Amino acid sequence: MQQATTFPTAAAKPARRGGADLGDAIFSGACHVAGALVLLLLGGIIVELFLGGLPAFRAFGLPFIWSTEWDPVTEVFGAGVSIYGTVVTAVLAIIIAVPVAFGVAFTLTELAPPWLRRPVGTAVELLAAVPSIIYGMWGFFLVAPIMAQYVQPALIDSLGELPGIGVLFQGPPFGTGILTAALILAIMILPFIAATMRDVFEQVPPVFKESAYGLGATTWEVMKGVVLPYTRVSVAGGVMLGLGRALGETMAVTFVIGNANRITTTLFGPGNTIASVVALEFGESETGSLKLSALLALGFILFVLSFIVLATSRYLLRSRLKV
Amino acid sequence: MSASASHPALTPVKDRAIATRLGRRRRRTDRIARTLSLVATGIGLVFLASILATLFVKGFGALNLSVFTEVTRPPGSDGGLLNAIVGSLIQVALATLVGTPIGMLVGTYLAEYARGSRFGDVVRFVSDILLSAPSILIGLFVYQLLVLPFGGFSGWAGVVALSIIIIPIVVRTTEDMLSLIPNTLREAVIGLGSPKWKMIVLVCWRSAISGIITGILLGIARIAGETAPLLFTSLGNNAWSTDLSQPMPSLPITIYSYAGSPFQDWIELAWAGALLITLAVLLLNIAARSLLRGGK
């Protein structure tokens, strides 16, 4: 703005100068307002969810967060089970997705021949474009039966016998449940983590890698000794980004998690997540009821959870953003 | 090898044997890591192929002309998806019209006005949070904001929810594309005596246009498949409705309620709808990518 107004020619034509200033004022005003609107949106989301959940927070107090009761008849609600389900499915999804995503990123940056990189990369990114509800249908009609018939019996026979962790792999193989939900989530967040990893791997200065290769290092040693140490903060940021996505995923989880308000020790058991409870129970809650308020309170808790995770992710990825 | 220098007991022969064994082990580790990575990539591709194959097999089997010509009907009476498709098109189109200009202005603000400013950093941070925030919460927010106070579910509420989702996507691409423009270009335009807004609109936007359109297309692809936010806003409607002040049908919501139903013909319609929506989303993505590649 400043430069434009200080030109001497502008002084000779005051009318035109005034017009330009007005245009500038309007345009820059619009841009600033739009920027402020984004802040307003986030603030609005926080305030509206909190206000909506306030009756439930008032009625149940702090124990709302860990109480495992959810009884619409007696109007007693607690977030314990769904918070547990949300965190467990998201963390399991990360455990499954991160090694695969790393493999994809390693392949795309170091192993695959250049002509293959783009098509494979695009294919993996298309996984991120598939709508959540499609994952839900695919998971419910295809993956869950496979889990029930093959994967879960196999896990019960092998890992179920082990002392300690065996308890995680016991119980009837329904197909749906915590593990299946985590698996679907893992596939959904895989492209986000893989894309972040690939991008940061590509930012490692070639001269570092070349020096390691020059010393006789193998491809894996270059990855382990040069690329990973150089990028580990950003890699952690990518993982957090995936975690943030997994926490709030709704439709896919709703299809396959089994939707039961209980905490089971086995990973094959049904459960629920904050998002799935809100999506399923919303239709059955009346306007102004305590149940609706409890659902909004759940939404507020989910927002706080994802905000913390996403903010951490962005903090870890800040070096990448500055480049 | 330097180890042998500190261990004079080792003879050169032994030394070489150790080196060979070490080398073999290193190569084996390398081979295992490479193989596992390729397997991981294969697994990722298999998932995509499996989703597409399932959709094609079940979707094309259920796809026929009446899907496009009939509205949703009770089970067993040969309904279609016409009202859901039209409802989705209307809501996505309006949300794009509302969200795109706002997103472009925010992106422009970040790239052209807010470089290095504290407030700009906050806006950028918040926009990035919104980009990954759970879409179901956007739905709850709009429910609290518009549905409760203004007497019920409506197409407009759905439009607002979807436009909130598309804004941060457009912001991100607009800012990224504008910051690729070299400063010399800006200086040249300013040097010719142009006001800043003309520089941005006529030069910066024009040079970044293919990138911005890419972002818009990706944003459309994203909101076209969104289900969760519409549950609390436009709700869905089994009748033909183009009235935005009433509950409005949409393809994702119809798929959701049909796929979970016990009726075989509804489940088949859900597959047909799923195929349509996935094809649309994937085509938009591929178009966006080729546009970006062609533009560069």
Coordinates of C-alpha atoms in Angstrom, one line a residue:
Chain A
M1 CA 0.0 0.0 0.0
Q2 CA 2.7 2.4 1.0
Q3 CA 4.8 2.1 -2.2
A4 CA 1.7 2.8 -4.3
T5 CA 0.8 6.0 -2.6
T6 CA 4.3 7.6 -2.6
F7 CA 4.7 7.8 -6.4
P8 CA 4.9 11.4 -7.5
T9 CA 2.8 10.7 -10.6
A10 CA 0.0 9.9 -8.4
A11 CA 0.1 13.4 -6.9
A12 CA -0.5 14.9 -10.3
K13 CA -3.7 13.0 -10.7
P14 CA -5.4 13.3 -7.3
A15 CA -8.6 11.7 -8.5
R16 CA -7.0 8.5 -9.7
R17 CA -4.8 8.3 -6.7
G18 CA -7.9 8.5 -4.5
G19 CA -9.5 5.7 -6.5
A20 CA -6.5 3.5 -6.1
D21 CA -6.4 4.1 -2.4
L22 CA -10.0 3.3 -2.1
G23 CA -9.6 0.1 -4.0
D24 CA -6.6 -0.8 -1.9
A25 CA -8.5 0.0 1.3
I26 CA -11.5 -2.1 0.3
F27 CA -9.4 -5.1 -0.9
S28 CA -7.0 -5.1 2.1
G29 CA -10.0 -4.6 4.4
A30 CA -11.7 -7.6 2.8
C31 CA -8.6 -9.7 3.2
H32 CA -8.2 -8.7 6.9
V33 CA -11.8 -9.4 7.6
A34 CA -11.6 -12.8 6.0
G35 CA -8.5 -13.6 8.2
A36 CA -10.4 -12.5 11.3
L37 CA -13.3 -14.6 10.2
V38 CA -11.2 -17.7 10.4
L39 CA -10.3 -16.9 14.0
L40 CA -14.0 -16.2 14.7
L41 CA -14.9 -19.7 13.3
L42 CA -12.5 -21.5 15.6
G43 CA -13.6 -19.4 18.5
G44 CA -17.2 -20.0 17.6
I45 CA -16.7 -23.7 17.5
I46 CA -15.1 -23.8 20.9
V47 CA -17.8 -21.5 22.5
E48 CA -20.8 -23.2 20.9
L49 CA -19.7 -26.7 21.8
F50 CA -18.8 -25.6 25.4
L51 CA -22.1 -23.8 25.9
G52 CA -24.0 -26.7 24.4
G53 CA -22.3 -29.1 26.7
L54 CA -22.6 -26.9 29.8
P55 CA -25.8 -28.5 31.2
A56 CA -24.1 -31.9 31.1
F57 CA -20.9 -30.6 32.6
R58 CA -23.0 -28.9 35.3
A59 CA -25.1 -32.0 36.0
F60 CA -22.2 -34.5 36.2
G61 CA -19.2 -32.3 37.0
L62 CA -15.7 -33.4 36.4
P63 CA -16.5 -37.2 36.8
F64 CA -18.3 -36.9 33.4
I65 CA -14.9 -37.5 31.8
W66 CA -14.2 -40.9 33.3
S67 CA -17.6 -42.1 34.2
T68 CA -18.4 -45.2 32.1
E69 CA -22.2 -45.0 32.5
W70 CA -24.4 -44.1 29.5
D71 CA -28.0 -44.6 30.3
P72 CA -30.6 -42.5 28.4
V73 CA -33.4 -43.9 30.5
T74 CA -32.2 -42.7 33.8
E75 CA -30.4 -39.7 32.1
V76 CA -27.0 -40.6 33.5
F77 CA -24.2 -39.9 31.0
G78 CA -20.4 -40.4 31.2
A79 CA -17.7 -40.0 28.5
G80 CA -15.3 -42.7 29.9
V81 CA -16.1 -45.4 27.4
S82 CA -16.1 -43.3 24.3
I83 CA -12.9 -41.4 25.3
Y84 CA -11.3 -44.8 25.9
G85 CA -12.5 -46.1 22.6
T86 CA -11.3 -43.0 20.8
V87 CA -7.8 -43.1 22.2
V88 CA -7.4 -46.8 21.9
T89 CA -8.5 -47.0 18.3
A90 CA -6.5 -44.0 17.3
V91 CA -3.3 -45.2 19.0
L92 CA -3.7 -48.7 17.6
A93 CA -4.2 -47.2 14.1
I94 CA -1.0 -45.3 14.5
I95 CA 0.9 -48.5 15.6
I96 CA -0.4 -50.2 12.5
A97 CA 0.0 -47.3 10.1
V98 CA 3.4 -45.9 10.9
P99 CA 5.5 -48.8 9.8
V100 CA 3.6 -49.2 6.6
A101 CA 3.7 -45.4 5.9
F102 CA 7.5 -45.5 6.6
G103 CA 7.9 -48.3 4.1
V104 CA 5.9 -46.4 1.5
A105 CA 7.9 -43.2 2.1
F106 CA 11.2 -45.2 2.0
T107 CA 10.1 -46.8 -1.3
L108 CA 9.0 -43.6 -2.9
T109 CA 12.2 -41.6 -2.0
E110 CA 15.0 -44.2 -2.2
L111 CA 13.9 -47.5 -3.8
A112 CA 11.4 -47.0 -6.6
P113 CA 12.8 -46.1 -10.0
P114 CA 11.9 -42.5 -10.8
W115 CA 9.3 -43.3 -13.4
L116 CA 7.4 -45.4 -10.9
R117 CA 7.4 -42.8 -8.1
R118 CA 4.7 -40.5 -9.3
P119 CA 2.1 -43.1 -10.1
V120 CA 2.6 -45.0 -6.9
G121 CA 2.7 -41.7 -4.9
T122 CA -0.6 -40.6 -6.6
A123 CA -2.2 -43.9 -5.9
V124 CA -1.4 -43.7 -2.2
E125 CA -2.6 -40.1 -2.1
L126 CA -5.9 -41.2 -3.7
L127 CA -6.4 -43.4 -0.6
A128 CA -6.7 -40.1 1.3
A129 CA -9.3 -38.8 -1.2
V130 CA -11.7 -41.8 -0.8
P131 CA -14.6 -40.5 1.4
S132 CA -14.9 -41.8 4.9
I133 CA -18.3 -43.4 4.3
I134 CA -16.8 -45.5 1.5
Y135 CA -14.3 -46.9 4.0
G136 CA -17.2 -47.6 6.3
M137 CA -19.1 -49.6 3.8
W138 CA -15.9 -51.4 2.6
G139 CA -15.0 -52.2 6.1
F140 CA -18.4 -53.4 7.1
F141 CA -19.2 -55.5 4.0
L142 CA -15.7 -56.8 3.1
V143 CA -13.1 -56.4 5.9
A144 CA -15.3 -57.3 8.9
P145 CA -16.3 -60.7 7.4
I146 CA -12.7 -61.4 6.5
M147 CA -11.7 -60.5 10.1
A148 CA -14.3 -62.7 11.5
Q149 CA -13.5 -65.7 9.3
Y150 CA -9.8 -65.7 9.0
V151 CA -7.8 -63.0 10.9
Q152 CA -9.4 -63.1 14.3
P153 CA -9.6 -66.9 14.6
A154 CA -5.9 -67.1 13.6
L155 CA -5.0 -64.4 16.1
I156 CA -7.0 -66.2 18.8
D157 CA -5.2 -69.5 18.1
S158 CA -1.7 -67.9 18.0
L159 CA -1.5 -64.8 20.2
G160 CA -4.5 -65.6 22.3
E161 CA -2.6 -68.4 24.1
L162 CA 0.3 -66.2 25.2
P163 CA 0.3 -65.1 28.8
G164 CA -0.1 -61.3 29.3
I165 CA -0.9 -60.0 25.9
G166 CA -3.0 -63.0 25.1
V167 CA -6.0 -61.4 26.9
L168 CA -6.1 -58.8 24.1
F169 CA -6.8 -61.5 21.5
Q170 CA -9.5 -63.5 23.0
G171 CA -13.3 -63.7 22.8
P172 CA -15.7 -64.4 20.0
P173 CA -14.6 -63.2 16.6
F174 CA -17.4 -60.9 15.5
G175 CA -15.5 -59.3 12.8
T176 CA -16.5 -55.8 13.9
G177 CA -14.9 -54.2 17.0
I178 CA -12.0 -52.2 18.3
L179 CA -9.3 -53.9 16.2
T180 CA -11.2 -53.7 12.9
A181 CA -12.0 -50.0 13.5
A182 CA -8.3 -49.4 14.2
L183 CA -7.3 -51.3 11.0
I184 CA -9.7 -49.2 8.9
L185 CA -8.5 -46.0 10.6
A186 CA -4.9 -47.1 9.9
I187 CA -5.6 -47.4 6.2
M188 CA -7.3 -44.0 6.2
I189 CA -4.4 -42.1 7.9
L190 CA -1.7 -44.0 6.1
P191 CA -1.6 -41.6 3.1
F192 CA -1.3 -38.5 5.4
I193 CA 1.6 -40.0 7.3
A194 CA 3.3 -41.4 4.2
A195 CA 3.0 -38.1 2.3
T196 CA 4.5 -36.1 5.2
M197 CA 7.3 -38.6 5.6
R198 CA 8.1 -38.5 1.9
D199 CA 8.1 -34.7 1.8
V200 CA 10.5 -34.4 4.7
F201 CA 12.7 -37.3 3.5
E202 CA 13.0 -35.4 0.2
Q203 CA 14.2 -32.3 2.0
V204 CA 17.4 -34.0 3.3
P205 CA 20.3 -32.3 1.5
P206 CA 21.5 -34.8 -1.1
V207 CA 25.1 -34.1 -0.1
F208 CA 24.5 -35.7 3.3
K209 CA 23.2 -38.8 1.7
E210 CA 25.9 -38.9 -0.9
S211 CA 28.6 -38.6 1.8
A212 CA 27.2 -41.6 3.5
Y213 CA 26.9 -43.6 0.3
G214 CA 30.5 -42.5 -0.5
L215 CA 31.6 -44.2 2.8
G216 CA 30.0 -47.4 1.6
A217 CA 26.8 -47.2 3.5
T218 CA 23.9 -49.3 2.2
T219 CA 20.5 -47.7 1.3
W220 CA 19.0 -48.8 4.6
E221 CA 22.0 -47.5 6.5
V222 CA 21.6 -44.1 4.8
M223 CA 17.9 -44.1 5.8
K224 CA 18.6 -45.2 9.4
G225 CA 21.8 -43.2 10.0
V226 CA 21.3 -40.0 8.0
V227 CA 17.7 -39.4 6.8
L228 CA 15.8 -40.5 9.9
P229 CA 18.0 -38.6 12.4
Y230 CA 17.8 -35.5 10.2
T231 CA 14.0 -35.6 9.9
R232 CA 12.9 -37.2 13.1
V233 CA 11.1 -34.2 14.5
S234 CA 9.1 -33.7 11.3
V235 CA 8.4 -37.5 11.1
A236 CA 6.9 -37.2 14.6
G237 CA 4.9 -34.3 13.4
G238 CA 3.5 -36.4 10.6
V239 CA 2.6 -39.1 13.0
M240 CA 0.8 -36.6 15.2
L241 CA -1.1 -35.4 12.2
G242 CA -2.3 -38.9 11.5
L243 CA -3.3 -39.3 15.2
G244 CA -5.3 -36.1 15.0
R245 CA -7.1 -37.4 11.9
A246 CA -7.8 -40.7 13.5
L247 CA -9.3 -39.2 16.7
G248 CA -12.1 -37.5 14.9
E249 CA -12.9 -39.9 12.1
T250 CA -16.6 -40.7 12.2
M251 CA -18.4 -42.5 9.5
A252 CA -15.9 -45.4 8.9
V253 CA -15.6 -46.1 12.6
T254 CA -19.4 -46.0 13.1
F255 CA -19.8 -48.8 10.6
V256 CA -17.3 -51.2 12.1
I257 CA -16.7 -50.6 15.8
G258 CA -19.7 -52.5 17.0
N259 CA -21.2 -49.6 19.0
A260 CA -21.5 -50.9 22.6
N261 CA -21.0 -48.7 25.6
R262 CA -18.5 -50.9 27.4
I263 CA -14.8 -51.3 27.9
T264 CA -13.6 -54.8 27.0
T265 CA -10.1 -56.2 27.6
T266 CA -10.1 -57.9 24.3
L267 CA -9.4 -56.0 21.1
F268 CA -12.1 -58.0 19.3
G269 CA -14.8 -56.6 21.6
P270 CA -17.2 -53.9 20.5
G271 CA -16.8 -50.4 21.7
N272 CA -17.5 -46.9 20.6
T273 CA -15.7 -43.6 20.0
I274 CA -16.7 -40.0 20.8
A275 CA -17.5 -39.4 17.1
S276 CA -19.4 -42.6 16.6
V277 CA -21.5 -42.0 19.7
V278 CA -22.4 -38.5 18.6
A279 CA -23.2 -39.6 15.1
L280 CA -25.4 -42.5 16.2
E281 CA -27.2 -41.1 19.3
F282 CA -27.8 -37.6 17.9
G283 CA -30.9 -38.7 16.0
E284 CA -32.5 -40.1 19.1
S285 CA -31.9 -37.1 21.3
E286 CA -34.5 -34.4 21.7
T287 CA -33.8 -30.7 21.5
G288 CA -32.9 -29.3 24.9
S289 CA -32.5 -32.8 26.5
L290 CA -29.7 -33.6 28.8
K291 CA -28.6 -36.3 26.3
L292 CA -28.1 -33.8 23.6
S293 CA -26.1 -31.7 25.9
A294 CA -24.0 -34.7 26.9
L295 CA -23.3 -35.3 23.1
L296 CA -22.2 -31.7 22.7
A297 CA -20.0 -32.0 25.8
L298 CA -18.4 -35.1 24.1
G299 CA -17.9 -33.0 21.0
F300 CA -16.1 -30.4 23.2
I301 CA -13.8 -33.0 24.7
L302 CA -13.1 -34.4 21.2
F303 CA -12.3 -30.9 20.1
V304 CA -9.8 -30.3 23.0
L305 CA -8.2 -33.7 22.3
S306 CA -7.7 -33.0 18.5
F307 CA -6.7 -29.5 19.1
I308 CA -3.8 -30.5 21.4
V309 CA -2.7 -33.2 19.0
L310 CA -2.9 -31.1 15.9
A311 CA -1.2 -28.1 17.5
T312 CA 1.6 -30.4 18.6
S313 CA 1.8 -31.8 15.1
R314 CA 2.1 -28.3 13.7
Y315 CA 4.7 -27.3 16.2
L316 CA 6.8 -30.3 15.3
L317 CA 6.4 -29.6 11.6
R318 CA 7.2 -25.9 11.9
S319 CA 10.7 -26.3 10.4
R320 CA 9.2 -27.9 7.3
L321 CA 6.6 -25.2 7.0
K322 CA 9.2 -22.5 7.0
V323 CA 11.2 -24.0 4.1
Chain B
M1 CA 38.5 -52.4 9.9
S2 CA 40.0 -49.9 12.3
A3 CA 39.0 -52.4 15.0
S4 CA 41.8 -54.7 13.8
A5 CA 44.4 -52.0 14.6
S6 CA 43.4 -52.0 18.2
H7 CA 43.3 -55.8 18.4
P8 CA 46.8 -56.9 17.4
A9 CA 45.8 -60.5 18.2
L10 CA 43.7 -60.6 15.0
T11 CA 45.5 -61.8 12.0
P12 CA 44.8 -60.3 8.6
V13 CA 43.0 -63.5 7.5
K14 CA 40.7 -63.4 10.5
D15 CA 40.3 -59.7 9.9
R16 CA 39.1 -60.2 6.4
A17 CA 36.8 -63.0 7.4
I18 CA 35.1 -60.7 10.0
A19 CA 34.8 -57.9 7.4
T20 CA 33.2 -60.3 4.9
R21 CA 30.8 -61.5 7.5
L22 CA 30.0 -58.0 8.6
G23 CA 29.5 -57.0 5.0
R24 CA 27.2 -59.9 4.4
R25 CA 25.2 -59.0 7.4
R26 CA 24.9 -55.4 6.4
R27 CA 23.8 -56.3 2.9
R28 CA 21.3 -58.8 4.4
T29 CA 19.8 -56.1 6.7
D30 CA 19.6 -53.8 3.7
R31 CA 17.8 -56.4 1.6
I32 CA 15.3 -57.1 4.4
A33 CA 14.6 -53.5 4.9
R34 CA 14.1 -52.9 1.2
T35 CA 11.9 -55.9 0.8
L36 CA 9.7 -54.9 3.8
S37 CA 9.3 -51.4 2.4
L38 CA 8.3 -52.7 -1.0
V39 CA 5.8 -55.1 0.8
A40 CA 4.4 -52.1 2.8
T41 CA 3.9 -50.1 -0.4
G42 CA 2.3 -53.2 -2.0
I43 CA -0.1 -53.4 1.0
G44 CA -1.1 -49.8 0.5
L45 CA -1.8 -50.3 -3.2
V46 CA -3.7 -53.5 -2.4
F47 CA -6.0 -51.6 -0.1
L48 CA -6.8 -49.0 -2.8
A49 CA -7.3 -51.8 -5.4
S50 CA -9.5 -53.7 -3.0
I51 CA -11.7 -50.6 -2.3
L52 CA -12.0 -49.8 -6.0
A53 CA -12.7 -53.4 -6.9
T54 CA -15.4 -53.8 -4.3
L55 CA -17.0 -50.6 -5.4
F56 CA -16.9 -51.5 -9.1
V57 CA -18.2 -55.0 -8.6
K58 CA -21.1 -54.1 -6.2
G59 CA -21.7 -50.6 -7.6
F60 CA -21.9 -51.5 -11.3
G61 CA -24.1 -54.4 -10.5
A62 CA -26.6 -52.1 -8.8
L63 CA -26.3 -49.2 -11.3
N64 CA -29.1 -48.7 -13.8
L65 CA -31.0 -45.9 -15.3
S66 CA -33.6 -45.7 -12.6
V67 CA -30.9 -44.7 -10.1
F68 CA -30.7 -41.4 -12.0
T69 CA -34.3 -41.0 -12.9
E70 CA -36.2 -42.0 -9.7
V71 CA -36.2 -40.5 -6.3
T72 CA -35.6 -42.4 -3.1
R73 CA -38.6 -44.7 -2.3
P74 CA -39.5 -47.2 0.5
P75 CA -37.8 -50.5 0.2
G76 CA -39.1 -52.9 -2.5
S77 CA -40.5 -50.2 -4.8
D78 CA -37.7 -49.5 -7.2
G79 CA -36.5 -46.2 -6.0
G80 CA -33.5 -44.3 -7.3
L81 CA -31.1 -41.6 -6.0
L82 CA -32.1 -38.7 -8.1
N83 CA -33.1 -36.4 -5.2
A84 CA -30.0 -37.3 -3.3
I85 CA -27.7 -36.6 -6.3
V86 CA -29.4 -33.2 -7.0
G87 CA -29.4 -32.3 -3.3
S88 CA -25.7 -33.1 -3.1
L89 CA -24.9 -31.1 -6.2
I90 CA -26.8 -28.0 -4.9
Q91 CA -25.2 -28.1 -1.5
V92 CA -21.7 -28.7 -2.8
A93 CA -22.0 -26.0 -5.5
L94 CA -23.4 -23.4 -3.1
A95 CA -20.8 -24.3 -0.4
T96 CA -18.0 -23.9 -3.0
L97 CA -19.5 -20.5 -4.1
V98 CA -19.5 -19.3 -0.5
G99 CA -16.3 -20.9 0.8
T100 CA -14.0 -20.3 -2.2
P101 CA -13.9 -16.5 -2.2
I102 CA -13.5 -16.4 1.6
G103 CA -10.7 -19.0 1.4
M104 CA -9.0 -17.1 -1.4
L105 CA -9.2 -13.8 0.6
V106 CA -7.7 -15.5 3.7
G107 CA -5.0 -17.1 1.6
T108 CA -4.2 -13.8 0.0
Y109 CA -4.2 -12.0 3.3
L110 CA -1.6 -14.6 4.6
A111 CA 0.6 -14.4 1.5
E112 CA 0.4 -10.7 0.6
Y113 CA -0.4 -8.8 3.8
A114 CA 0.6 -10.9 6.8
R115 CA 4.1 -12.0 6.1
G116 CA 5.9 -12.0 9.4
S117 CA 3.0 -10.5 11.3
R118 CA 2.0 -12.1 14.6
F119 CA -1.7 -11.9 13.8
G120 CA -1.0 -13.6 10.4
D121 CA 0.8 -16.5 12.2
V122 CA -2.2 -17.0 14.4
V123 CA -4.6 -17.0 11.4
R124 CA -2.3 -19.5 9.6
F125 CA -2.2 -21.7 12.7
V126 CA -6.0 -21.6 13.2
S127 CA -6.7 -22.3 9.5
D128 CA -4.4 -25.3 9.6
I129 CA -6.1 -26.6 12.7
L130 CA -9.5 -26.2 11.0
L131 CA -8.1 -28.1 8.0
S132 CA -7.6 -31.3 10.1
A133 CA -10.3 -30.7 12.7
P134 CA -12.9 -33.5 12.9
S135 CA -15.7 -32.6 10.4
I136 CA -18.3 -34.0 12.8
L137 CA -17.6 -31.0 15.1
I138 CA -18.2 -28.6 12.3
G139 CA -21.6 -30.2 12.0
L140 CA -22.3 -29.9 15.7
F141 CA -21.2 -26.2 15.6
V142 CA -23.5 -25.3 12.7
Y143 CA -26.3 -27.3 14.4
Q144 CA -25.8 -25.1 17.5
L145 CA -25.4 -21.9 15.4
L146 CA -28.1 -22.3 12.8
V147 CA -30.3 -25.3 13.3
L148 CA -31.3 -24.8 16.9
P149 CA -32.0 -21.0 16.8
F150 CA -33.6 -20.9 13.3
G151 CA -36.1 -23.7 13.7
G152 CA -34.9 -26.8 12.2
F153 CA -32.6 -28.7 9.8
S154 CA -32.2 -27.0 6.5
G155 CA -30.2 -27.1 3.3
W156 CA -28.7 -23.8 4.1
A157 CA -27.2 -25.2 7.3
G158 CA -25.6 -28.0 5.3
V159 CA -24.2 -25.4 2.8
V160 CA -22.7 -23.4 5.7
A161 CA -21.2 -26.6 7.3
L162 CA -19.6 -27.6 3.9
S163 CA -18.3 -24.2 3.2
I164 CA -16.6 -24.1 6.6
I165 CA -14.9 -27.3 5.6
I166 CA -13.7 -26.1 2.2
I167 CA -12.4 -22.7 3.4
P168 CA -9.1 -24.0 5.0
I169 CA -8.4 -26.1 2.0
V170 CA -8.6 -23.1 -0.3
V171 CA -6.6 -21.0 2.2
R172 CA -3.7 -23.5 2.2
T173 CA -3.4 -23.8 -1.6
T174 CA -3.9 -20.1 -2.2
E175 CA -1.2 -19.1 0.2
D176 CA 1.2 -21.8 -1.0
M177 CA 0.7 -20.9 -4.6
L178 CA 1.0 -17.1 -4.0
S179 CA 4.2 -17.6 -2.0
L180 CA 5.7 -19.4 -5.1
I181 CA 5.5 -16.1 -7.1
P182 CA 8.8 -14.3 -7.1
N183 CA 8.9 -11.0 -5.4
T184 CA 10.6 -9.4 -8.4
L185 CA 7.3 -9.8 -10.3
R186 CA 5.5 -7.9 -7.5
E187 CA 8.1 -5.2 -7.5
A188 CA 7.8 -4.8 -11.2
V189 CA 4.1 -4.3 -11.1
I190 CA 4.3 -1.9 -8.2
G191 CA 7.1 -0.1 -10.0
L192 CA 4.7 0.5 -12.9
G193 CA 2.5 2.5 -10.5
S194 CA -0.1 -0.1 -10.0
P195 CA -2.0 -0.1 -6.7
K196 CA -1.5 -3.2 -4.6
W197 CA -4.9 -4.7 -5.1
K198 CA -4.5 -4.6 -8.9
M199 CA -1.1 -6.2 -8.5
I200 CA -2.7 -9.0 -6.5
V201 CA -5.8 -9.5 -8.6
L202 CA -4.4 -9.0 -12.1
V203 CA -0.9 -10.4 -11.6
C204 CA -0.5 -12.6 -8.6
W205 CA -3.9 -14.4 -8.8
R206 CA -3.5 -14.8 -12.5
S207 CA -0.1 -16.5 -12.2
A208 CA -1.3 -18.7 -9.4
I209 CA -4.6 -19.5 -10.9
S210 CA -4.0 -23.1 -11.9
G211 CA -2.7 -23.9 -8.4
I212 CA -5.7 -22.2 -6.8
I213 CA -8.1 -24.1 -9.0
T214 CA -6.3 -27.3 -8.1
G215 CA -7.0 -26.5 -4.4
I216 CA -10.7 -25.7 -5.1
L217 CA -11.1 -29.0 -7.0
L218 CA -9.6 -30.9 -4.1
G219 CA -11.8 -29.0 -1.7
I220 CA -14.9 -29.9 -3.8
A221 CA -13.8 -33.5 -3.8
R222 CA -13.5 -33.4 -0.1
I223 CA -16.8 -31.9 0.7
A224 CA -18.7 -34.0 -1.8
G225 CA -18.0 -37.1 0.3
E226 CA -18.6 -35.5 3.7
T227 CA -21.3 -37.2 5.7
A228 CA -20.9 -36.5 9.3
P229 CA -21.4 -32.7 9.2
L230 CA -24.6 -33.1 7.1
L231 CA -26.1 -35.4 9.8
F232 CA -26.7 -32.4 12.0
T233 CA -27.4 -29.8 9.4
S234 CA -29.3 -30.8 6.2
L235 CA -30.3 -34.1 7.8
G236 CA -31.5 -35.8 4.6
N237 CA -34.9 -36.0 3.0
N238 CA -36.6 -38.9 1.3
A239 CA -38.7 -36.7 -1.0
W240 CA -37.7 -34.5 -3.9
S241 CA -36.6 -31.1 -2.4
T242 CA -34.8 -28.2 -3.8
D243 CA -36.0 -25.8 -1.0
L244 CA -32.9 -24.8 0.9
S245 CA -34.9 -23.8 4.0
Q246 CA -36.1 -27.4 4.4
P247 CA -34.1 -30.6 5.2
M248 CA -32.3 -31.6 2.1
P249 CA -31.3 -35.0 0.8
S250 CA -27.7 -35.7 -0.1
L251 CA -25.8 -38.6 -1.5
P252 CA -23.6 -39.4 1.5
I253 CA -26.4 -39.3 4.0
T254 CA -28.6 -41.5 1.8
I255 CA -25.7 -44.0 1.4
Y256 CA -25.2 -44.0 5.1
S257 CA -28.8 -44.7 6.0
Y258 CA -29.3 -47.2 3.2
A259 CA -26.1 -49.2 3.8
G260 CA -27.1 -49.7 7.4
S261 CA -30.6 -50.8 6.5
P262 CA -31.7 -54.5 6.4
F263 CA -33.2 -54.2 2.9
Q264 CA -31.3 -55.7 0.1
D265 CA -32.5 -53.2 -2.6
W266 CA -31.5 -50.3 -0.4
I267 CA -28.1 -51.7 0.2
E268 CA -27.6 -52.1 -3.5
L269 CA -28.6 -48.5 -4.1
A270 CA -26.1 -47.6 -1.4
W271 CA -23.4 -49.3 -3.4
A272 CA -24.5 -47.6 -6.6
G273 CA -24.3 -44.2 -4.8
A274 CA -20.9 -45.1 -3.3
L275 CA -19.6 -45.9 -6.7
L276 CA -20.9 -42.6 -8.1
I277 CA -19.4 -40.5 -5.3
T278 CA -16.1 -42.3 -5.3
L279 CA -15.7 -41.9 -9.1
A280 CA -16.6 -38.3 -8.9
V281 CA -14.1 -37.7 -6.0
L282 CA -11.3 -39.6 -7.7
L283 CA -11.9 -37.9 -11.1
L284 CA -11.8 -34.5 -9.4
N285 CA -8.5 -35.5 -7.7
I286 CA -6.9 -36.7 -10.9
A287 CA -8.1 -33.6 -12.8
A288 CA -6.7 -31.4 -10.1
R289 CA -3.3 -33.1 -10.2
S290 CA -3.0 -33.1 -14.0
L291 CA -4.0 -29.4 -14.0
L292 CA -1.3 -28.6 -11.6
R293 CA 1.2 -30.5 -13.6
G294 CA 0.1 -28.9 -16.8
G295 CA 0.2 -25.5 -15.3
K296 CA 3.8 -25.7 -14.2

